[in-house]
Every structure is written in C-alpha cells, then in structure tokens.
PDB file of C-alpha atoms in Angstrom:
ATOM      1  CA  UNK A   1       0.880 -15.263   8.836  1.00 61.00           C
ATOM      2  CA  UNK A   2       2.727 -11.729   7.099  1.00 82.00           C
ATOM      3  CA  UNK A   3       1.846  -9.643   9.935  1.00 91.00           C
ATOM      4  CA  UNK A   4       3.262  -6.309  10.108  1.00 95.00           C
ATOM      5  CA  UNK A   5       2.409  -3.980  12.935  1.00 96.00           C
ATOM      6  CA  UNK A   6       2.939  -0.286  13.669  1.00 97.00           C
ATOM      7  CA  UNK A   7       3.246   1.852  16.918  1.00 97.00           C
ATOM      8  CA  UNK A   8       1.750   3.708  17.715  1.00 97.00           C
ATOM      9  CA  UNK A   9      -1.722   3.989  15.706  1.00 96.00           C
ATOM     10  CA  UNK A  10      -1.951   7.629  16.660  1.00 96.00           C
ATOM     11  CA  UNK A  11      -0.065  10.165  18.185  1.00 97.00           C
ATOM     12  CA  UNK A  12      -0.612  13.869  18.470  1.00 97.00           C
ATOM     13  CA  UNK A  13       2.562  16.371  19.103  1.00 96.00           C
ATOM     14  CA  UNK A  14       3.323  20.010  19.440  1.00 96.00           C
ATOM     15  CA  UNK A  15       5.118  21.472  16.548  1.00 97.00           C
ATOM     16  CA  UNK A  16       9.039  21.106  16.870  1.00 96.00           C
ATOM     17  CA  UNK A  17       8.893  17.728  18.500  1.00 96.00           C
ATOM     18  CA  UNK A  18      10.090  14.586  17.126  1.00 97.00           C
ATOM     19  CA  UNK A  19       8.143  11.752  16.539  1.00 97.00           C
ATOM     20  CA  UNK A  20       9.108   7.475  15.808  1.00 97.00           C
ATOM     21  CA  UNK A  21       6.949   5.432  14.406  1.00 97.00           C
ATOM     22  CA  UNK A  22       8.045   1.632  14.861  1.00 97.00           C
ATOM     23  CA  UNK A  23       7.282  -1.027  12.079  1.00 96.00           C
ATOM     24  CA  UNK A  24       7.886  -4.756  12.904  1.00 95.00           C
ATOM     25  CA  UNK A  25       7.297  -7.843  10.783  1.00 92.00           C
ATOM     26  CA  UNK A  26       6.097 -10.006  13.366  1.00 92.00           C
ATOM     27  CA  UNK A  27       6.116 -13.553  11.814  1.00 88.00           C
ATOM     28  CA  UNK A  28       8.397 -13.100   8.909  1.00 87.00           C
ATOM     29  CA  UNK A  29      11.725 -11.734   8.282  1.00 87.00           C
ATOM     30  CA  UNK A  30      11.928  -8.639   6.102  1.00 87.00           C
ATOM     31  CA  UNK A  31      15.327  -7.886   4.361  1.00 82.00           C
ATOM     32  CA  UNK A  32      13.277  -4.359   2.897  1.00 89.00           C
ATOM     33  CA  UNK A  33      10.737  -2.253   4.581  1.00 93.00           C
ATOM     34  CA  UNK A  34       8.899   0.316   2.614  1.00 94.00           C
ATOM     35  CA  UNK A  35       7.658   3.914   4.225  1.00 96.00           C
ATOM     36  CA  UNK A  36       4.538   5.224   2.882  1.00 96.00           C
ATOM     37  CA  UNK A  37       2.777   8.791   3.234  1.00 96.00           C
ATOM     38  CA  UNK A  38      -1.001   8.910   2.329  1.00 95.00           C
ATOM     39  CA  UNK A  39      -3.272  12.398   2.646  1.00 93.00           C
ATOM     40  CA  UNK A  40      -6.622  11.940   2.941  1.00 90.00           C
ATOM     41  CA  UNK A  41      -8.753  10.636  -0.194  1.00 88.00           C
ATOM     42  CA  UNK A  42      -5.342   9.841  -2.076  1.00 92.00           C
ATOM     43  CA  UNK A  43      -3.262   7.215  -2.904  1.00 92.00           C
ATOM     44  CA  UNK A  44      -0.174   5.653  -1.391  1.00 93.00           C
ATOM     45  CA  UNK A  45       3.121   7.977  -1.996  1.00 92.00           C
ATOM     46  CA  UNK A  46       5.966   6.409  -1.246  1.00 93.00           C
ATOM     47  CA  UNK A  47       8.640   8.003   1.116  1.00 95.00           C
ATOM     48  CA  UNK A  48      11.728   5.595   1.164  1.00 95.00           C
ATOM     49  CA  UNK A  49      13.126   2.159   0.844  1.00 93.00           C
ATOM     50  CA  UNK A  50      14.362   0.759   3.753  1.00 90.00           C
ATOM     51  CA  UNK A  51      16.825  -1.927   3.769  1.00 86.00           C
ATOM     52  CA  UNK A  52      18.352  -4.149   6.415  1.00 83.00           C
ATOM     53  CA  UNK A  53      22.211  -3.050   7.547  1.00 82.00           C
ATOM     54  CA  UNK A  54      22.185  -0.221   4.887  1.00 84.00           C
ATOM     55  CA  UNK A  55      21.051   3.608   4.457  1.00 88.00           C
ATOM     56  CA  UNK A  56      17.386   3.956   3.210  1.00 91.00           C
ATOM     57  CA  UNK A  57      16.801   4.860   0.126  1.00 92.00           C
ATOM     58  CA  UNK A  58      14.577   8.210  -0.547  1.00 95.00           C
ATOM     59  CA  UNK A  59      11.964   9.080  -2.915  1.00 93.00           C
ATOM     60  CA  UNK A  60      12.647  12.612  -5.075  1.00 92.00           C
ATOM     61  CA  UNK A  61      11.588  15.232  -2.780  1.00 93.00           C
ATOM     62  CA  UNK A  62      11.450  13.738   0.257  1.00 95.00           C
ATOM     63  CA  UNK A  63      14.187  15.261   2.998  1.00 93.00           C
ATOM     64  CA  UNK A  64      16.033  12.566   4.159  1.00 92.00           C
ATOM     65  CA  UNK A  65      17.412  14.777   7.567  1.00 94.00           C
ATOM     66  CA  UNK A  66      13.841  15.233   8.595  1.00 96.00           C
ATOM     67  CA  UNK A  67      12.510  11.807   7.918  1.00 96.00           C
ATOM     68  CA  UNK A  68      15.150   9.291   9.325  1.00 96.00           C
ATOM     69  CA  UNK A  69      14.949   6.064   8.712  1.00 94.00           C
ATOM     70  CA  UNK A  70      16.823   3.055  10.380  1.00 91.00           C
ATOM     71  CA  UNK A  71      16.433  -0.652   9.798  1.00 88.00           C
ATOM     72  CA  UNK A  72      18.295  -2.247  12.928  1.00 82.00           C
ATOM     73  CA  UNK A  73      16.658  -5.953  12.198  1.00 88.00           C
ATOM     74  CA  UNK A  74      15.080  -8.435   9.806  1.00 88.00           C
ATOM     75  CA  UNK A  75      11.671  -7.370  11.395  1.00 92.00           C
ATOM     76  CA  UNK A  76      12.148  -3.754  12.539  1.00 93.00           C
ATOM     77  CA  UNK A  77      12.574  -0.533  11.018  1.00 94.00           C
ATOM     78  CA  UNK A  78      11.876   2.772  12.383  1.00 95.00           C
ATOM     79  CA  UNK A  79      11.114   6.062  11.263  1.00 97.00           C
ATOM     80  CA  UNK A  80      11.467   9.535  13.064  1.00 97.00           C
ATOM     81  CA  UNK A  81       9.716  12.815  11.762  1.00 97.00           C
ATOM     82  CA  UNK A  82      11.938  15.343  13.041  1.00 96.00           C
ATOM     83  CA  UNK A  83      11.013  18.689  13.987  1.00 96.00           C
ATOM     84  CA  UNK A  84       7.656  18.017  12.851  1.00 96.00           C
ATOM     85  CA  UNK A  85       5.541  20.800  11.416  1.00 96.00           C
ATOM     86  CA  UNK A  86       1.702  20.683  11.046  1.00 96.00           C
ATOM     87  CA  UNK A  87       2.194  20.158   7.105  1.00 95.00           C
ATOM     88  CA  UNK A  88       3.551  16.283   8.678  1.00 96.00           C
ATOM     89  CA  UNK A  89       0.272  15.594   9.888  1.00 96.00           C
ATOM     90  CA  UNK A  90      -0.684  12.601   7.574  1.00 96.00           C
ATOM     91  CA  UNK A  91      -0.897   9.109   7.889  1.00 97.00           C
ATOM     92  CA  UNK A  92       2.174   7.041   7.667  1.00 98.00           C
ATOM     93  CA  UNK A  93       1.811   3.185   6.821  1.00 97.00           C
ATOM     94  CA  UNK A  94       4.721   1.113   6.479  1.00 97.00           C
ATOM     95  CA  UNK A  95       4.800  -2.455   4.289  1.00 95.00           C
ATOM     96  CA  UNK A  96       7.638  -5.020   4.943  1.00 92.00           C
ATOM     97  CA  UNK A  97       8.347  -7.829   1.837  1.00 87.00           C
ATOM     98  CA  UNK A  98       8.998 -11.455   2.780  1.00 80.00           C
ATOM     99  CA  UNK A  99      12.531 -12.116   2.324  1.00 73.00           C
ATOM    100  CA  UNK A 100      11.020 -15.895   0.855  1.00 72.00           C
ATOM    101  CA  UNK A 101       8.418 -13.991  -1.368  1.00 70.00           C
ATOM    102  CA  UNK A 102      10.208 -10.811  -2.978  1.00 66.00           C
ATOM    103  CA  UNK A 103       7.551  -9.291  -4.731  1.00 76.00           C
ATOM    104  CA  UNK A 104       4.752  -9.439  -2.130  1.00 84.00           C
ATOM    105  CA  UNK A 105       4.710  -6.523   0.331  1.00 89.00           C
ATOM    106  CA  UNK A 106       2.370  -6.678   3.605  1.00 92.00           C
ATOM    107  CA  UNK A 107       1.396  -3.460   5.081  1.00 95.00           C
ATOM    108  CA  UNK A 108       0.795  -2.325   8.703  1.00 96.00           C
ATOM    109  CA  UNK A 109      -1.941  -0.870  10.320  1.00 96.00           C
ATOM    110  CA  UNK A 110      -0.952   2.897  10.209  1.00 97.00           C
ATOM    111  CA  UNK A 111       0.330   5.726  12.193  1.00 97.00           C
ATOM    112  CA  UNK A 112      -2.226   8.579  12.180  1.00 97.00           C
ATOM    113  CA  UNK A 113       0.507  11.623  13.229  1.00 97.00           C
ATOM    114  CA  UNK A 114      -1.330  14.987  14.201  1.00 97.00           C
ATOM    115  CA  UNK A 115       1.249  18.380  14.339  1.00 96.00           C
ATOM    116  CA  UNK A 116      -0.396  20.798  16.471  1.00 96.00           C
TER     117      UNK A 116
ATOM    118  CA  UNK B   1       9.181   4.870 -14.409  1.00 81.00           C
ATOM    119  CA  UNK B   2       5.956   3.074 -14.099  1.00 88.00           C
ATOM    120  CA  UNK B   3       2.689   4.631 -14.117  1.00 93.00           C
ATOM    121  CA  UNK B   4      -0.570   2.961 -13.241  1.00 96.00           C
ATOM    122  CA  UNK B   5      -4.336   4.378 -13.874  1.00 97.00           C
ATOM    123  CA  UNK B   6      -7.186   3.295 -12.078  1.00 98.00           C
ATOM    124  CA  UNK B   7     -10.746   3.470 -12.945  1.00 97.00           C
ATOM    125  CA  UNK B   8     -13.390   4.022 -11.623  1.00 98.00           C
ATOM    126  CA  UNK B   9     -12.438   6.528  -9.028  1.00 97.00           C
ATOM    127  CA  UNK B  10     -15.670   5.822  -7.276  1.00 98.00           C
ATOM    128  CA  UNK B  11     -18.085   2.833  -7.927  1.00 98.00           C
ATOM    129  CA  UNK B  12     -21.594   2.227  -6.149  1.00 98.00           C
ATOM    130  CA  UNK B  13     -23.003  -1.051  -6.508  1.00 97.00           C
ATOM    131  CA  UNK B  14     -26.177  -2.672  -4.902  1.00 98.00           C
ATOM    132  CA  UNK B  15     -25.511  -5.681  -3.456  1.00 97.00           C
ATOM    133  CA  UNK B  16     -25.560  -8.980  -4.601  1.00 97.00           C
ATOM    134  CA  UNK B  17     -24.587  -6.925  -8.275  1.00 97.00           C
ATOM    135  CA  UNK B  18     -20.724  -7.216  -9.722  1.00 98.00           C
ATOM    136  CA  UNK B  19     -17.741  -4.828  -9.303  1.00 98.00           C
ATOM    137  CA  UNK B  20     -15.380  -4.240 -11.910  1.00 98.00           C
ATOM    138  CA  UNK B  21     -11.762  -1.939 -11.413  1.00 98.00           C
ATOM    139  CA  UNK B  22      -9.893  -1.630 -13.667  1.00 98.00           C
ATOM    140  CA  UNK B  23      -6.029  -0.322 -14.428  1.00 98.00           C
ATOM    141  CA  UNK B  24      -3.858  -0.023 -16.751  1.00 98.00           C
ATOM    142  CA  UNK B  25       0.203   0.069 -16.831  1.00 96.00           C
ATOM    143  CA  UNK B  26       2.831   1.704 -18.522  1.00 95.00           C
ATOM    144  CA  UNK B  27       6.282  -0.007 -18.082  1.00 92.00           C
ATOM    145  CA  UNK B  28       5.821  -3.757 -19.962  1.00 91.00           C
ATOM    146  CA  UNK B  29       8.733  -4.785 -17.528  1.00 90.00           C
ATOM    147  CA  UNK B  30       5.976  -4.969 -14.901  1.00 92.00           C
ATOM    148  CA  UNK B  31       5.037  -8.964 -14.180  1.00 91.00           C
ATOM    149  CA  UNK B  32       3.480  -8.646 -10.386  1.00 92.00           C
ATOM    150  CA  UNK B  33       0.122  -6.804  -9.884  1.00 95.00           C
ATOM    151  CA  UNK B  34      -1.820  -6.650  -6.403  1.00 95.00           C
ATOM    152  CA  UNK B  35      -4.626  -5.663  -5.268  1.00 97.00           C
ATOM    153  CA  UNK B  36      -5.446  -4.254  -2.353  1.00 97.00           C
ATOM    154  CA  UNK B  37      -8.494  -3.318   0.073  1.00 97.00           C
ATOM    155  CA  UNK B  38      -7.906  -0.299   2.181  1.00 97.00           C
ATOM    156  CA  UNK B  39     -10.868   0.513   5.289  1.00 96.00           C
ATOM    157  CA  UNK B  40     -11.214   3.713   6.793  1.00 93.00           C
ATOM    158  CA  UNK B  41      -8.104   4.117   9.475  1.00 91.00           C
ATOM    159  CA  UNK B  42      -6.859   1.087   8.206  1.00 94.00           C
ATOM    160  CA  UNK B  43      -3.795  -0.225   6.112  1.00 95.00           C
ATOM    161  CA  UNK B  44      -3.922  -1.874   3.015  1.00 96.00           C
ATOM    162  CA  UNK B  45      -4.570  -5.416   2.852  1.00 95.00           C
ATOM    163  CA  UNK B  46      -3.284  -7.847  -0.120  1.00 93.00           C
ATOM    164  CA  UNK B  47      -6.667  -9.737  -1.201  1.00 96.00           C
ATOM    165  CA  UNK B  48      -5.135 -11.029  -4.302  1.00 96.00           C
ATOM    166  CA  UNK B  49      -2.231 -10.410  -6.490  1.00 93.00           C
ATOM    167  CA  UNK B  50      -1.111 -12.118  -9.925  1.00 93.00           C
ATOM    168  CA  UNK B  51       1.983 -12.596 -12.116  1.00 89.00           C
ATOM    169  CA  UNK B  52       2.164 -12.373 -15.672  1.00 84.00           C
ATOM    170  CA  UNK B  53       2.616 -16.046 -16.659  1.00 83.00           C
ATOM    171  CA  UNK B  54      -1.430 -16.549 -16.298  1.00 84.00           C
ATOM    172  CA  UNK B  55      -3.985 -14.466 -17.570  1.00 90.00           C
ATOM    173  CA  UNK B  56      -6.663 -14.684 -14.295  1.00 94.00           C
ATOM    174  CA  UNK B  57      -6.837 -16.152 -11.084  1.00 94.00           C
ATOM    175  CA  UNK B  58      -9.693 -16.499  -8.678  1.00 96.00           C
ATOM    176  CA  UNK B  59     -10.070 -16.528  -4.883  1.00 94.00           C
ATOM    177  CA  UNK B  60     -13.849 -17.304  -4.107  1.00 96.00           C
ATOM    178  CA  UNK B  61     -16.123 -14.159  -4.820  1.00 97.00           C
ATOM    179  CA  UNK B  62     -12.510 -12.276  -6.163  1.00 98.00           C
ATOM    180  CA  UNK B  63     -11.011 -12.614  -9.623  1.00 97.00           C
ATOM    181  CA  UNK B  64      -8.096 -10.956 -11.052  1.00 98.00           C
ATOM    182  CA  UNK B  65      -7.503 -10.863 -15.214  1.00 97.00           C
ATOM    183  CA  UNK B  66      -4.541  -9.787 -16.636  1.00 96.00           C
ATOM    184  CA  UNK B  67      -4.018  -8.483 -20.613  1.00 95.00           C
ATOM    185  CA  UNK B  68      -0.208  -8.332 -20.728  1.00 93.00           C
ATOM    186  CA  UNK B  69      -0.323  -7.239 -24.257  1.00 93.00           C
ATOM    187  CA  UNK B  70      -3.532  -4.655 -23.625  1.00 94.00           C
ATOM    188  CA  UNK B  71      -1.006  -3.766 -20.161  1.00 95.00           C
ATOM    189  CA  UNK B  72      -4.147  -3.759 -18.443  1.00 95.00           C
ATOM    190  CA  UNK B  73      -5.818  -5.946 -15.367  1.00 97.00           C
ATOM    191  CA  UNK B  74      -9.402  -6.186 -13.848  1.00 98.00           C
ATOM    192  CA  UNK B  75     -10.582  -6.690 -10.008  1.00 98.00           C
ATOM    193  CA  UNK B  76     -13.783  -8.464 -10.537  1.00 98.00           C
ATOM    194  CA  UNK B  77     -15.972  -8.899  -7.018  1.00 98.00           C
ATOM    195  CA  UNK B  78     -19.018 -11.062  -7.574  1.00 97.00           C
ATOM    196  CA  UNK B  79     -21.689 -10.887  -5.104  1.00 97.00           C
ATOM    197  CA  UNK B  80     -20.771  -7.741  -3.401  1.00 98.00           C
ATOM    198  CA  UNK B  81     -21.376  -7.569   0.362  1.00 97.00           C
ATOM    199  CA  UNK B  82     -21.702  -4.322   2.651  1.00 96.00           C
ATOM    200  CA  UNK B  83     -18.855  -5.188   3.981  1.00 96.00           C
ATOM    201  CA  UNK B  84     -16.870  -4.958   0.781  1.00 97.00           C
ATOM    202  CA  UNK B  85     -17.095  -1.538   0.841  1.00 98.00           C
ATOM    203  CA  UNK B  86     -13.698   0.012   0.774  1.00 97.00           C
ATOM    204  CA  UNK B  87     -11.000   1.509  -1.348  1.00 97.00           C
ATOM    205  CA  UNK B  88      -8.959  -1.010  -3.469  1.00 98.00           C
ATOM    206  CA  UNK B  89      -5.580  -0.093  -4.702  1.00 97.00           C
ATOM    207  CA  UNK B  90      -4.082  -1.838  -7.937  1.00 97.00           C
ATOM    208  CA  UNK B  91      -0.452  -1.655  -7.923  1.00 96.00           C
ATOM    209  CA  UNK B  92       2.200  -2.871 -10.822  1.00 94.00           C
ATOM    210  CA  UNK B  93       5.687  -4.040 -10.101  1.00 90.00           C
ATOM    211  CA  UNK B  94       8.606  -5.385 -12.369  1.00 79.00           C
ATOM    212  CA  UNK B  95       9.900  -8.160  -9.587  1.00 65.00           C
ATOM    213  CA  UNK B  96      12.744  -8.381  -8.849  1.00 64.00           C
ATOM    214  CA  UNK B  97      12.319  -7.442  -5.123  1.00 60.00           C
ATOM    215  CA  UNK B  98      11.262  -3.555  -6.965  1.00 72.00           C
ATOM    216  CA  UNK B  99       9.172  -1.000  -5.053  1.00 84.00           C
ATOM    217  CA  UNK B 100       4.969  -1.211  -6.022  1.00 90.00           C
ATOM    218  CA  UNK B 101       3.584   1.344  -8.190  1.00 92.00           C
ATOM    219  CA  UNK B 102       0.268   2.272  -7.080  1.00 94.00           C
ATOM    220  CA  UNK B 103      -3.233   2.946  -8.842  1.00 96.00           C
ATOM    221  CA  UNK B 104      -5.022   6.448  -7.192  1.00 95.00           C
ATOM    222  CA  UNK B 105      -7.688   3.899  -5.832  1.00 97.00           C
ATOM    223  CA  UNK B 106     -11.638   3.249  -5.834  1.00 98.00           C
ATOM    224  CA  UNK B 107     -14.324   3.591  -3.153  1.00 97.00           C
ATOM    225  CA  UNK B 108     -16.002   1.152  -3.450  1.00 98.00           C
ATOM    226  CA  UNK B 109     -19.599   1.207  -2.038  1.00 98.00           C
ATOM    227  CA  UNK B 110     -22.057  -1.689  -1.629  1.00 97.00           C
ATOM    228  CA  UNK B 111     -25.788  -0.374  -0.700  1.00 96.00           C
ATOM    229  CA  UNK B 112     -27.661  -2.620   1.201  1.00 92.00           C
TER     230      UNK B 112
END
C-alpha cells in the first residue's frame, strides 16, 4: 500500500515551454500533497503545500505564477513549470500524506525535468 | 522554524559492519521523525519513522533511537548489505498534519 506515482519520470523541453508533472496517490486518499525540488547531491527543498479544494501554499522564494499548482482530487495534484528556463532543470518529487495517518508522507518516484 | 543536522555527510562501511546517522533538531515541538532511503533516480522511501512517546523502535536489521531531551535521534543499520547503499534523509515534524523538515542527507556506502 501508500503508493504515490509521478508522470512522467523524465522529460526534456526547449526553453519557454511549459511543462506538468502529475502526482497521484494511487491506493490512498491524500487531503495534502507536498512539491519538492532537489539539485543534485542536496537535500529535499520544499516548493509548496498542496491541499485538496484550496490554493497551494508556497515556500519563501518560490514564484507561485511560474510554478502552478492544482489539487483537483483526493489522489491527484499537478504541477506546471511555466515558461521554463534551463535554471528549472532539477528533479521534482512530490509526497502525498494519508488522510488516516497525518504525519506520514509517501513520496513518488520523481520527475527528472531537463530545460534546453 | 525547525532545523535539522545530519551527520555524517558521507559514511563507508564494509559489510557485515554497523551504520550509525545521526541528527539532531531544533524546535522541541517536533514529535514525528522519519527516515528515509533515497537511490540514485529514485524517490525517497519511508524505512522507518518514530514518535516521541518511545525512545527506539526496531524493524529487523533497522533501529531508530530517539533522545527527546538531547533533541537528537540515531539510524542504526546492523549488518549492512551492498544493497543498502544509498542516501538516507532524517526529517523532524511537529504533527499535526505539519510539513517535514529535512536532514542534508548521508551516502551511505557498503563495500563488498
């Protein structure tokens, strides 16, 4: 059980373009989902809180207008790097907490994005 | 806000030997710490977490301690495998449905 997937693992995109990266609890419904930036060799950063039926909530210095966030469902939430620059290209994982178990969060697999 | 050190930043171990992380907290509000184990091109993955009303908890060759007063846990991995090799996250929340704080991690290899 506490799967969360992503989609898509990768994806490579010319500079300008937008780019969604899907996040789905697939066995469990998640009233939060959590967006997460990580360079290489580092640690976790955390983007934004995303909660069902509400606005996301941002980290300090992270622009809301390019990195939108919506959180449709119990078990999907979304998020679109617009006009994405090569400075984007990171890896974005997302973690979704179990309505029934509030503290524990369950990660996906990863989006590796690549600006060109 | 809550801030969470993590040491070692690297840790090489032969196998069959222990592995110890530590980290330490800041915010004494914080009563749920995690672990996690993090492959190459991979998410994290929980592997064991505790709350603050015990003081360890083990999960076969993984053990977790917990010094509230100290504000400072322990991954212990007994046994190490190759395939334990990884980085492991520790991570400190106050409950309450609040965000994680992370640890910067340890790569953890296991030589053969």
């Amino acid at each position: 059980g506490a799967v969360v997937s992503q989609h898509p693992s990768r994806v490579i995109c010319k500079s300008g373009t937008s780019v969604k990266i899907e996040c789905r609890s697939l066995d469990f419904q998640a009233t939060t989902m959590f967006w997460y930036r990580q360079f290489p060799k580092q640690s976790l950063m955390l983007m934004a809180t995303s909660n069902e039926g509400s606005k996301a909530t941002y980290e300090q210095g992270v622009e809301k207008d390019k990195f939108l966030i919506n959180h449709a469902s119990l078990t999907l939430s979304t998020l679109t790097v617009t006009s994405a620059h090569p400075e984007d290209s990171s890896f974005y994982i997302c973690s979704a907490r179990d309505a029934g178990a509030l503290e524990t969060q369950y990660f996906g697999p990863g989006t590796r994005l690549l600006v060109l | 806000g809550e801030n969470v050190e993590q040491h070692p930043s690297t840790l090489s171990v032969q196998e069959g030997d222990s592995a110890v992380i530590k980290c330490t907290y800041s915010d004494s509000a914080s009563n749920y710490f995690p672990w996690y184990k993090q492959e190459l091109g991979k998410g994290p993955q929980l592997i064991i977490d505790i709350r603050s009303n015990v003081g360890e908890k083990k999960d076969q060759r993984i053990a977790v301690t917990l010094n509230k007063t100290a504000k400072h846990f322990s991954l212990h991995i007994t046994e190490t495998q190759p395939e334990d090799s990884a980085v492991y996250f520790c991570a400190a929340s106050d409950g309450a449905g609040n965000m994680l704080t992370f640890g910067g991690g340890t790569r953890l290899m296991v030589k053969p």
